[in-house]
Coordinates of C-alpha atoms in Angstrom, one line a residue:
X1 CA -112.1 128.1 -157.3
X2 CA -111.4 131.6 -158.4
X3 CA -109.2 131.9 -161.3
X4 CA -106.0 132.9 -161.6
X5 CA -106.6 136.4 -163.1
X6 CA -109.2 136.8 -160.2
X7 CA -107.2 136.0 -157.4
X8 CA -104.4 137.9 -158.8
X9 CA -106.8 141.5 -159.0
X10 CA -108.0 140.7 -155.5
X11 CA -104.4 140.6 -153.7
X12 CA -103.4 143.9 -156.0
X13 CA -106.4 146.0 -155.1
X14 CA -105.7 144.8 -151.4
X15 CA -102.0 145.8 -151.3
X16 CA -102.6 148.6 -153.6
X17 CA -105.0 150.4 -151.1
X18 CA -102.3 149.9 -148.1
X19 CA -104.1 147.0 -146.2
X20 CA -100.8 144.8 -145.7
X21 CA -98.4 147.6 -144.9
X22 CA -98.7 148.4 -141.2
X23 CA -97.0 146.3 -138.2
X24 CA -100.5 145.5 -136.7
X25 CA -101.7 143.9 -139.7
X26 CA -98.7 142.0 -140.5
X27 CA -98.5 140.8 -136.7
X28 CA -102.2 139.9 -136.6
X29 CA -101.6 137.8 -139.9
X30 CA -98.8 136.2 -138.1
X31 CA -100.3 135.6 -135.0
X32 CA -103.0 134.0 -137.0
X33 CA -100.4 132.0 -138.9
X34 CA -99.4 130.3 -135.7
X35 CA -103.0 129.7 -134.6
X36 CA -102.7 127.9 -137.8
X37 CA -100.1 125.7 -137.2
X38 CA -100.9 125.0 -133.5
X39 CA -104.4 124.2 -133.4
X40 CA -103.9 122.2 -136.5
X41 CA -101.0 119.6 -135.3
X42 CA -102.8 116.6 -135.4
X43 CA -104.0 117.0 -138.8
X44 CA -101.0 118.4 -140.5
X45 CA -99.5 114.9 -138.8
X46 CA -101.9 113.0 -140.5
X47 CA -101.5 114.2 -144.1
X48 CA -97.9 114.2 -143.9
X49 CA -98.1 110.4 -142.8
X50 CA -100.6 110.2 -146.0
X51 CA -98.3 112.0 -148.7
X52 CA -95.0 110.3 -147.6
X53 CA -96.0 108.1 -144.5
X54 CA -93.4 110.6 -142.7
X55 CA -93.3 109.4 -139.0
X56 CA -93.8 112.2 -136.1
X57 CA -90.2 113.2 -134.8
X58 CA -89.7 114.4 -138.3
X59 CA -93.2 116.0 -139.4
X60 CA -93.0 117.7 -135.7
X61 CA -89.1 119.1 -135.9
X62 CA -89.1 119.6 -140.2
X63 CA -92.2 120.8 -140.4
X64 CA -94.5 122.0 -137.0
X65 CA -91.6 123.3 -134.4
X66 CA -90.0 124.8 -137.5
X67 CA -92.3 126.9 -138.6
X68 CA -93.4 127.9 -135.1
X69 CA -89.8 128.9 -134.5
X70 CA -90.0 130.9 -138.2
X71 CA -93.0 132.9 -137.2
X72 CA -92.3 133.6 -133.9
X73 CA -89.1 135.1 -135.1
X74 CA -90.5 137.6 -137.2
X75 CA -93.2 138.5 -134.6
X76 CA -90.3 139.0 -132.3
X77 CA -88.1 141.2 -134.5
X78 CA -90.6 142.8 -137.1
X79 CA -90.7 146.3 -135.3
X80 CA -86.7 146.5 -136.0
X81 CA -86.7 145.0 -139.3
X82 CA -89.3 147.3 -140.7
X83 CA -87.1 150.2 -139.4
X84 CA -85.4 152.0 -142.2
X85 CA -81.7 151.3 -142.3
X86 CA -79.6 154.9 -141.7
X87 CA -76.3 155.1 -143.3
X88 CA -73.4 156.4 -143.8
X89 CA -73.1 160.2 -145.0
X90 CA -70.5 161.9 -147.8
X91 CA -69.6 164.8 -146.7
X92 CA -71.8 166.6 -149.6
X93 CA -75.3 165.1 -147.8
X94 CA -74.0 165.6 -144.2
X95 CA -77.6 168.0 -143.9
X96 CA -79.6 164.9 -145.8
X97 CA -81.4 162.3 -144.3
X98 CA -79.8 158.9 -146.0
X99 CA -81.3 155.7 -145.6
X100 CA -82.4 152.6 -147.0
X101 CA -85.9 151.9 -146.8
X102 CA -87.6 148.4 -146.6
X103 CA -90.8 148.5 -148.8
X104 CA -93.3 145.1 -149.7
X105 CA -92.8 144.4 -153.5
X106 CA -96.5 143.4 -153.7
X107 CA -98.0 140.3 -154.9
X108 CA -96.0 137.7 -154.5
X109 CA -96.4 134.0 -156.3
X110 CA -95.1 131.5 -153.9
X111 CA -95.3 127.8 -155.1
X112 CA -94.5 125.1 -152.7
X113 CA -92.5 121.8 -152.5
X114 CA -94.0 117.9 -151.6
X115 CA -91.1 116.6 -149.8
X116 CA -91.8 119.3 -147.0
X117 CA -95.3 120.1 -148.2
X118 CA -96.3 121.9 -145.2
X119 CA -92.9 123.8 -143.8
X120 CA -91.8 124.7 -148.0
X121 CA -94.9 126.4 -148.7
X122 CA -95.7 128.2 -145.4
X123 CA -92.0 129.2 -144.3
X124 CA -91.8 131.2 -147.4
X125 CA -95.4 132.7 -146.9
X126 CA -94.1 133.9 -143.0
X127 CA -91.6 135.8 -144.3
X128 CA -93.7 137.2 -147.1
X129 CA -96.1 138.4 -145.1
X130 CA -94.0 140.2 -142.9
X131 CA -92.2 142.1 -145.1
X132 CA -95.9 143.5 -145.7
X133 CA -97.1 141.5 -149.3
X134 CA -99.7 140.2 -150.4
X135 CA -99.7 136.3 -151.8
X136 CA -100.8 133.8 -153.8
X137 CA -99.7 130.0 -152.5
X138 CA -99.9 127.0 -154.9
X139 CA -98.9 124.0 -152.6
X140 CA -97.5 120.7 -155.0
X141 CA -100.5 119.0 -156.2
X142 CA -97.5 115.5 -155.5
X143 CA -98.6 116.0 -152.4
X144 CA -102.6 116.0 -152.5
X145 CA -103.2 115.8 -149.0
X146 CA -101.0 118.4 -147.7
X147 CA -102.3 120.5 -150.5
X148 CA -106.2 119.8 -149.6
X149 CA -105.6 121.0 -146.2
X150 CA -103.6 124.1 -146.7
X151 CA -106.6 125.3 -149.1
X152 CA -108.6 124.2 -146.4
X153 CA -107.0 126.1 -143.6
X154 CA -105.4 129.3 -145.1
X155 CA -108.6 131.0 -145.9
X156 CA -109.6 130.5 -142.1
X157 CA -107.1 131.8 -140.6
X158 CA -105.5 134.6 -143.2
X159 CA -107.0 137.8 -144.5
X160 CA -109.0 136.8 -147.6
X161 CA -108.3 139.9 -150.0
X162 CA -104.6 139.1 -149.2
X163 CA -103.5 135.6 -149.3
X164 CA -104.8 132.9 -151.7
X165 CA -104.8 129.3 -152.4
X166 CA -104.1 128.2 -155.6
X167 CA -104.9 124.5 -156.4
X168 CA -103.9 122.3 -159.5
X169 CA -101.0 120.8 -161.2
X170 CA -99.2 121.8 -164.5
X171 CA -102.0 123.2 -166.3
X172 CA -102.8 125.4 -163.6
X173 CA -99.2 126.5 -162.6
X174 CA -98.8 127.7 -166.3
X175 CA -101.9 129.5 -165.9
X176 CA -100.6 131.4 -162.5
X177 CA -97.3 132.2 -164.5
X178 CA -99.3 134.0 -167.0
X179 CA -100.1 136.5 -164.6
X180 CA -97.7 139.7 -163.5
X181 CA -96.5 139.7 -159.9
X182 CA -94.5 141.8 -158.5
X183 CA -92.1 138.8 -156.5
X184 CA -91.9 134.9 -157.6
X185 CA -90.7 132.3 -155.0
X186 CA -90.4 128.9 -156.3
X187 CA -88.8 125.7 -154.6
X188 CA -88.2 122.6 -156.7
X189 CA -86.4 121.2 -159.2
X190 CA -83.6 123.3 -161.3
X191 CA -85.7 122.2 -164.4
X192 CA -89.0 123.6 -163.5
X193 CA -87.1 126.3 -162.0
X194 CA -86.0 127.6 -165.6
X195 CA -89.1 127.5 -166.7
X196 CA -90.5 129.6 -164.0
X197 CA -87.4 131.8 -164.6
X198 CA -88.4 132.2 -168.2
X199 CA -91.9 133.2 -167.0
X200 CA -91.3 135.5 -164.6
X201 CA -88.7 137.5 -166.9
X202 CA -91.5 138.1 -169.5
X203 CA -92.7 141.0 -166.5
X204 CA -89.3 141.5 -165.5
X205 CA -90.0 139.7 -162.1
X206 CA -87.6 139.1 -159.6
X207 CA -87.1 135.6 -158.1
X208 CA -85.8 133.5 -155.8
X209 CA -85.4 129.6 -156.8
X210 CA -84.8 126.9 -154.2
X211 CA -83.3 124.4 -156.2
X212 CA -81.2 121.6 -155.7
X213 CA -78.0 119.1 -156.7
X214 CA -76.1 116.8 -155.8
X215 CA -74.7 117.8 -152.6
X216 CA -71.4 116.2 -151.7
X217 CA -69.6 114.6 -148.8
X218 CA -66.2 114.2 -148.3
X219 CA -65.2 111.8 -145.7
X220 CA -61.2 111.5 -144.9
X221 CA -59.7 108.9 -142.1
X222 CA -58.8 112.2 -139.1
X223 CA -62.5 111.5 -138.3
X224 CA -64.3 108.8 -136.0
X225 CA -65.7 106.6 -139.0
X226 CA -68.4 106.1 -136.6
X227 CA -69.8 109.1 -135.7
X228 CA -69.3 110.3 -139.2
X229 CA -71.3 107.7 -140.1
X230 CA -74.2 108.5 -137.8
X231 CA -74.8 112.2 -138.8
X232 CA -74.3 110.8 -142.9
X233 CA -76.9 107.8 -142.7
X234 CA -79.5 110.2 -140.6
X235 CA -79.2 112.9 -142.8
X236 CA -79.2 111.4 -145.9
X237 CA -82.3 108.6 -145.5
X238 CA -84.5 110.8 -143.2
X239 CA -87.4 111.5 -145.4
X240 CA -86.4 109.1 -147.3
X241 CA -83.5 111.0 -148.9
X242 CA -86.0 113.2 -150.7
X243 CA -84.6 116.2 -148.8
X244 CA -82.9 118.8 -151.2
X245 CA -80.0 119.4 -148.6
X246 CA -79.4 115.5 -147.8
X247 CA -76.0 114.2 -149.0
X248 CA -76.3 112.7 -152.5
X249 CA -73.1 111.1 -152.9
X250 CA -70.2 110.4 -150.8
X251 CA -66.6 111.0 -151.8
X252 CA -63.7 109.3 -149.8
X253 CA -60.6 106.7 -150.0
X254 CA -61.1 103.2 -150.4
X255 CA -59.9 102.8 -147.5
X256 CA -62.5 105.0 -145.7
X257 CA -65.2 104.0 -147.8
X258 CA -64.6 100.3 -146.4
X259 CA -65.0 101.4 -142.7
X260 CA -68.1 103.4 -143.8
X261 CA -70.1 101.3 -145.5
X262 CA -69.8 99.0 -142.2
X263 CA -70.5 101.7 -139.9
X264 CA -73.4 102.6 -142.2
X265 CA -74.6 98.9 -141.9
X266 CA -74.6 98.8 -137.9
X267 CA -76.4 102.6 -137.8
X268 CA -78.8 101.8 -140.6
X269 CA -80.0 98.6 -138.5
X270 CA -79.6 100.8 -135.2
X271 CA -82.1 103.7 -136.5
X272 CA -84.5 101.7 -138.2
X273 CA -84.6 97.9 -137.0
X274 CA -83.8 94.4 -138.8
X275 CA -86.9 95.0 -140.8
X276 CA -86.6 98.3 -141.8
X277 CA -89.9 98.0 -143.8
X278 CA -91.6 97.6 -140.8
X279 CA -90.2 100.7 -139.1
X280 CA -92.5 103.5 -138.4
X281 CA -89.4 106.0 -138.5
X282 CA -88.8 105.8 -142.5
X283 CA -90.6 107.2 -145.4
X284 CA -91.9 106.3 -148.4
X285 CA -91.1 107.6 -151.6
X286 CA -94.0 109.9 -152.5
X287 CA -95.4 108.3 -155.7
X288 CA -94.5 105.5 -158.1
X289 CA -93.2 107.7 -160.8
X290 CA -90.2 109.0 -158.4
X291 CA -90.4 105.3 -157.1
X292 CA -89.5 104.0 -160.5
X293 CA -87.0 106.8 -161.3
X294 CA -84.9 106.1 -158.4
X295 CA -85.2 102.2 -159.2
X296 CA -83.9 102.9 -162.7
X297 CA -80.9 104.9 -161.3
X298 CA -79.8 101.6 -159.3
X299 CA -80.2 99.4 -162.0
X300 CA -76.3 97.5 -163.1
X301 CA -75.1 99.6 -159.8
X302 CA -72.7 97.5 -157.3
X303 CA -75.1 97.2 -154.3
X304 CA -73.4 97.2 -150.7
X305 CA -76.0 97.6 -148.4
X306 CA -80.1 97.5 -149.0
X307 CA -81.1 97.8 -152.2
X308 CA -84.9 95.7 -151.6
X309 CA -87.8 97.4 -152.7
X310 CA -91.7 97.4 -152.6
X311 CA -93.6 99.0 -155.1
X312 CA -97.2 98.3 -153.7
X313 CA -96.3 100.3 -150.5
X314 CA -93.9 102.9 -152.7
X315 CA -91.2 101.5 -150.1
X316 CA -87.2 101.4 -150.9
X317 CA -84.8 100.2 -148.6
X318 CA -81.9 102.6 -147.5
X319 CA -79.4 102.1 -150.1
X320 CA -75.6 102.1 -150.4
X321 CA -73.3 101.7 -153.7
X322 CA -69.7 101.3 -154.0
X323 CA -67.8 101.7 -157.0
X324 CA -69.7 104.8 -158.4
X325 CA -68.5 105.9 -161.7
X326 CA -69.2 109.7 -162.5
X327 CA -70.5 108.9 -165.4
X328 CA -73.0 106.6 -164.1
X329 CA -76.7 108.0 -164.2
X330 CA -76.4 107.6 -160.6
X331 CA -73.2 110.7 -160.4
X332 CA -75.4 112.5 -163.1
X333 CA -79.1 113.2 -161.9
X334 CA -79.5 114.2 -158.4
X335 CA -80.8 111.2 -156.5
X336 CA -83.7 112.5 -154.4
X337 CA -84.0 109.3 -152.5
X338 CA -82.6 106.6 -150.3
X339 CA -79.6 105.7 -152.4
X340 CA -76.0 106.8 -151.2
X341 CA -73.4 106.4 -153.9
X342 CA -69.9 106.5 -152.9
X343 CA -67.3 107.3 -155.8
X344 CA -63.3 106.9 -154.4
X345 CA -60.3 109.0 -154.6
X346 CA -56.7 109.3 -153.7
X347 CA -56.6 112.4 -151.2
X348 CA -58.6 115.6 -150.3
X349 CA -57.1 117.4 -153.6
X350 CA -58.7 115.0 -156.0
X351 CA -61.9 115.3 -154.4
X352 CA -61.7 119.1 -154.4
X353 CA -61.4 118.7 -158.1
X354 CA -64.1 116.4 -158.7
X355 CA -66.8 118.6 -157.0
X356 CA -65.5 121.6 -158.9
X357 CA -66.1 119.8 -162.3
X358 CA -69.3 119.7 -161.2
X359 CA -72.8 122.1 -160.9
X360 CA -72.7 124.1 -158.0
X361 CA -74.4 122.3 -155.3
X362 CA -77.2 123.5 -152.6
X363 CA -75.1 122.2 -150.0
X364 CA -71.3 120.9 -149.2
X365 CA -70.6 118.5 -146.4
X366 CA -66.8 117.8 -145.4
X367 CA -65.9 115.3 -142.5
X368 CA -62.1 116.1 -141.5
X369 CA -60.6 117.1 -138.3
X370 CA -57.6 118.7 -140.2
X371 CA -58.5 122.5 -140.0
X372 CA -56.6 122.7 -143.3
X373 CA -58.5 120.5 -145.3
X374 CA -62.1 121.9 -143.9
X375 CA -60.2 125.5 -144.8
X376 CA -59.7 124.0 -148.4
X377 CA -63.0 123.1 -149.2
X378 CA -64.6 126.1 -147.7
X379 CA -62.4 128.9 -149.8
X380 CA -61.9 127.0 -152.9
X381 CA -65.3 125.5 -154.0
X382 CA -68.2 127.3 -154.2
X383 CA -72.3 126.4 -152.7
X384 CA -74.9 127.8 -151.6
X385 CA -74.0 126.6 -147.9
X386 CA -71.1 124.6 -146.2
X387 CA -71.2 122.6 -142.9
X388 CA -68.3 120.7 -141.8
X389 CA -68.5 117.4 -139.7
X390 CA -72.3 117.3 -140.1
X391 CA -75.2 117.1 -142.5
X392 CA -78.7 118.8 -143.3
X393 CA -78.3 120.9 -139.6
X394 CA -77.4 124.4 -141.1
X395 CA -80.9 124.4 -142.5
X396 CA -82.5 125.6 -138.4
X397 CA -79.7 127.9 -138.1
X398 CA -82.0 131.2 -139.3
X399 CA -79.2 133.5 -138.5
X400 CA -77.4 132.6 -142.0
X401 CA -78.6 132.8 -145.3
X402 CA -80.4 129.6 -146.7
X403 CA -80.1 129.2 -150.6
X404 CA -78.4 127.8 -153.4
X405 CA -75.6 129.4 -156.2
X406 CA -75.8 128.7 -160.0
X407 CA -77.5 125.5 -160.7
X408 CA -79.0 124.9 -157.6
X409 CA -80.6 128.3 -157.2
X410 CA -81.0 131.9 -156.7
X411 CA -81.6 134.0 -153.4
X412 CA -82.6 133.2 -150.0
X413 CA -84.2 133.2 -146.8
X414 CA -84.5 132.1 -143.4
X415 CA -84.9 134.5 -140.7
X416 CA -84.2 138.2 -141.5
X417 CA -82.8 136.7 -144.6
X418 CA -86.4 135.5 -145.5
X419 CA -87.9 139.2 -144.3
X420 CA -85.1 140.7 -147.3
X421 CA -85.7 138.6 -149.7
X422 CA -89.4 139.7 -149.8
X423 CA -88.6 143.4 -149.4
X424 CA -87.2 146.0 -151.8
X425 CA -84.6 147.7 -150.6
X426 CA -85.5 151.3 -151.2
X427 CA -82.6 154.0 -151.3
X428 CA -83.8 157.1 -150.0
X429 CA -82.3 160.4 -149.6
X430 CA -84.5 163.4 -147.5
X431 CA -83.4 167.2 -148.2
X432 CA -84.5 170.1 -146.8
X433 CA -85.2 173.5 -148.9
X434 CA -83.7 176.7 -147.5
X435 CA -81.4 179.5 -148.5
X436 CA -78.3 178.4 -146.9
X437 CA -78.6 175.0 -148.1
X438 CA -79.3 176.5 -151.6
X439 CA -76.1 179.0 -151.0
X440 CA -74.2 175.6 -150.8
X441 CA -76.0 173.8 -153.7
X442 CA -75.8 176.9 -156.2
X443 CA -71.9 175.6 -157.3
X444 CA -73.7 173.0 -159.0
X445 CA -75.5 174.9 -161.2
X446 CA -74.8 176.5 -164.6
X447 CA -72.9 178.8 -165.9
X448 CA -70.3 176.2 -165.2
X449 CA -66.8 177.7 -164.5
X450 CA -63.6 176.1 -163.2
X451 CA -63.6 177.1 -159.5
X452 CA -66.9 176.1 -159.4
X453 CA -66.0 172.4 -160.9
X454 CA -62.8 172.3 -158.5
X455 CA -64.9 173.4 -155.5
X456 CA -67.5 170.6 -155.8
X457 CA -64.3 167.7 -156.1
X458 CA -62.9 168.9 -153.2
X459 CA -66.1 168.3 -151.8
X460 CA -66.8 164.8 -152.9
X461 CA -63.4 163.8 -153.0
X462 CA -63.1 159.7 -151.5
X463 CA -61.1 160.0 -148.2
X464 CA -59.9 157.0 -146.1
X465 CA -62.0 156.7 -142.8
X466 CA -61.2 157.8 -139.3
X467 CA -59.1 155.4 -137.6
X468 CA -61.5 154.1 -134.8
X469 CA -64.0 156.5 -136.1
X470 CA -67.3 154.5 -137.9
X471 CA -69.5 157.6 -137.4
X472 CA -69.3 161.3 -136.8
X473 CA -72.1 163.6 -135.4
X474 CA -73.9 165.3 -138.5
X475 CA -73.7 168.8 -136.6
X476 CA -70.1 168.3 -136.4
X477 CA -69.4 167.2 -139.9
X478 CA -71.5 170.1 -141.4
X479 CA -69.7 172.6 -139.6
X480 CA -66.4 171.3 -140.9
X481 CA -68.2 170.8 -144.2
X482 CA -69.5 174.5 -143.8
X483 CA -66.5 175.8 -143.3
X484 CA -64.6 174.0 -146.1
X485 CA -67.3 175.0 -148.5
X486 CA -67.8 178.6 -147.6
X487 CA -63.6 178.9 -147.4
X488 CA -62.7 177.7 -150.5
X489 CA -65.8 179.9 -152.4
X490 CA -64.6 182.8 -150.5
X491 CA -60.9 182.3 -151.8
X492 CA -61.6 181.2 -155.2
X493 CA -64.1 184.9 -155.3
X494 CA -61.6 187.0 -154.1
X495 CA -59.1 185.4 -156.5
X496 CA -61.8 186.0 -159.3
X497 CA -62.1 189.4 -158.3
X498 CA -58.0 190.1 -158.4
X499 CA -58.5 189.0 -161.6
X500 CA -56.2 186.0 -161.4

């Protein structure tokens, strides 16, 4: 494997030569990335099973199908995304071309995560390619089989000068972060995110940090508890709870807690059978260290459902905790495992206060058939995303941005928002130079006079928009502006000649 410095140098040379900037090149690389996924679906499922015992359905839906749709989305919209955005023009700029031009940052570093090791590594890369960047990809060493597959496949399908894979652990990541990148995209924990952010600051490198946090779920008595439990249990125990937007804890009244626990027991049995350990649809914890961490969080808690485990298989049973106190470690740290603590409150207002007393979550979920309650949480909390009456499903909606706020992250992506993340929006103004234009521009040159100043102030004065009219034809605006400027100039010059 080449050194980090060599890989960055290779990518930077390719970018500086303009290799990635044409639409044809970007589309070709995206098509190749799509082929990578389509031609290796079986092997992708095998490594996901090796790393996480991920069932076929979860591997197909959350990783393979998601990636294919992600790539296709950019292929279908790339021409439109690459086009400059023409914007409204104030009066002094009526004869100018004013636009926002999306340009690639350059060489990007993409650090993937282990919980969805294929999707969370290749999806940011997809956006980076669409935006015209080169990239160095660092898969998570915590999912070794997936990392090995990525390092094997990417060089076979993507341009070897522009896109590189750098494998390794903490030492290799540290070495990568010493290099000068033009953009860094990291998915992982807030603790490591702070390290990445600090490293990026040395070169003033912009970042996207897709982090996590404790995603709360509020559940009230206006909804059907059976239906709510079906959705919450699925979202919580999918991938054995190792999902950054999984429900981390439930907030409800004591009465709702009792009903939910009974409903959740039924759903767990319905999804995974009498013996969850033997279910082909239930994942495993990624490694022993993470399993031990999760078990330590359970110690001393009131276990209402589950609690069984087998370290030889990295198995932890779907577990529900009741009477969880805010000061308990399980309510302080992100669980990232198949354990759902329940914190009881008296009402929605108390739940709202509890949520707002903590770090801003990556996602906030509210189950209620009362619109006022939904609006209460939507309008009076801050979170990366908000979802009413379901969990996790907002992730697959590419028309809204996905990302955190505060401790849960910086920046967002998915769909066009991923393209914008990896693009610098360069504000541009294209002007012509000729005698007529210079006559109008001459008012800004010294020597300054009061008449010149007043003319300029009149021209640049902000005015309310004309009702029902968003854009006016440039010719009409120019004619009006030219008449105002020339008329004002004539009056002022006449005034000067009269000695006034």
